[in-house]
Amino acid sequence: MTGVAAPAAHLLFVEDDDATRAPIAANLAAHGYRVVEAATAGEATRAWDAQRPDLILLDLGLPDRDGLTIVRRVRREATTPILILSARGEEHDRVTALEQGADDYLTKPFGLAELRARITALLRRAGGGAVDGAGQMTIGPVTMDVARREVHVNGRLVELTPREHELLKVLMSRPGTVVTRGRLLRAVWGTGYSEESHYLHVYVSRLRRKLAEADPSGRATDLFVAEPGVGYRVRDDPPDDA
Ligand code: CA
């Protein structure tokens, strides 16, 4: 089946072999994905830092560094799905990649339909248990479509920057639980930022303001509870207007 692939999901495709990468990237783009290509681990790391993609397609055999270094790096910072694309003969590396936090793998050569099916499944799961069968997370009046990168409040689209979106996603994917400042900072900004609590304060304020503009009742902003000295929590028992 072809189906409509998640239109705006942003993929980072790491593969050093141009002849392999180019046609697959073109196919994914034709199916509506936004694809950023990287041919080395260095390029991949820079793209990860700058763009925070929704999913990473990762070849393990890269010319400058082992692809496993990217798995470890991304996993220290975020839950972003990683799909390993491994060659025959890389079985050991593939297992190591999964043990270190990659989510799934495909062995080359693979079919494009299979690749797209795996991508769709991983994006659906990306928000954790909070994501429903339609790929959405909903808490109170706020709905996030994980694959489309859209947030609606009471059905009204809210424009968020990539970091605001990522911050909201990390919070919404763990409803009811406290997310520490360090974890949020690492997930949204990167490992070097775990002490920069003022970033969080600023971004949470902006996020609250945007949600409040879309929902003057305050129900959306009441979802965020600051936990002094610890971090933030999104209520899983939002105040109900019933
Ligand atoms: Ca390779």
CSV table of C-alpha atoms and ligand atoms in Angstrom, one decimal, residues 14-17 20 39 59-63 85 87 90 108, ligand 1:
chain,number,residue,atom,x,y,z
A,14,VAL,CA,23.1,9.4,7.2
A,15,GLU,CA,24.8,7.4,4.5
A,16,ASP,CA,28.2,7.9,2.9
A,17,ASP,CA,27.5,6.1,-0.4
A,20,THR,CA,22.7,4.5,-2.3
A,39,ALA,CA,27.6,11.7,4.2
A,59,ASP,CA,24.3,3.7,8.1
A,60,LEU,CA,26.8,2.3,10.6
A,61,GLY,CA,29.9,2.2,8.3
A,62,LEU,CA,30.9,5.9,7.9
A,63,PRO,CA,34.2,7.2,6.7
A,85,LEU,CA,20.6,0.7,7.8
A,87,ALA,CA,25.1,-4.0,5.4
A,90,GLU,CA,27.6,-5.8,10.2
A,108,LYS,CA,20.7,-3.7,2.9
B,1,CA,CA,28.6,3.0,4.5
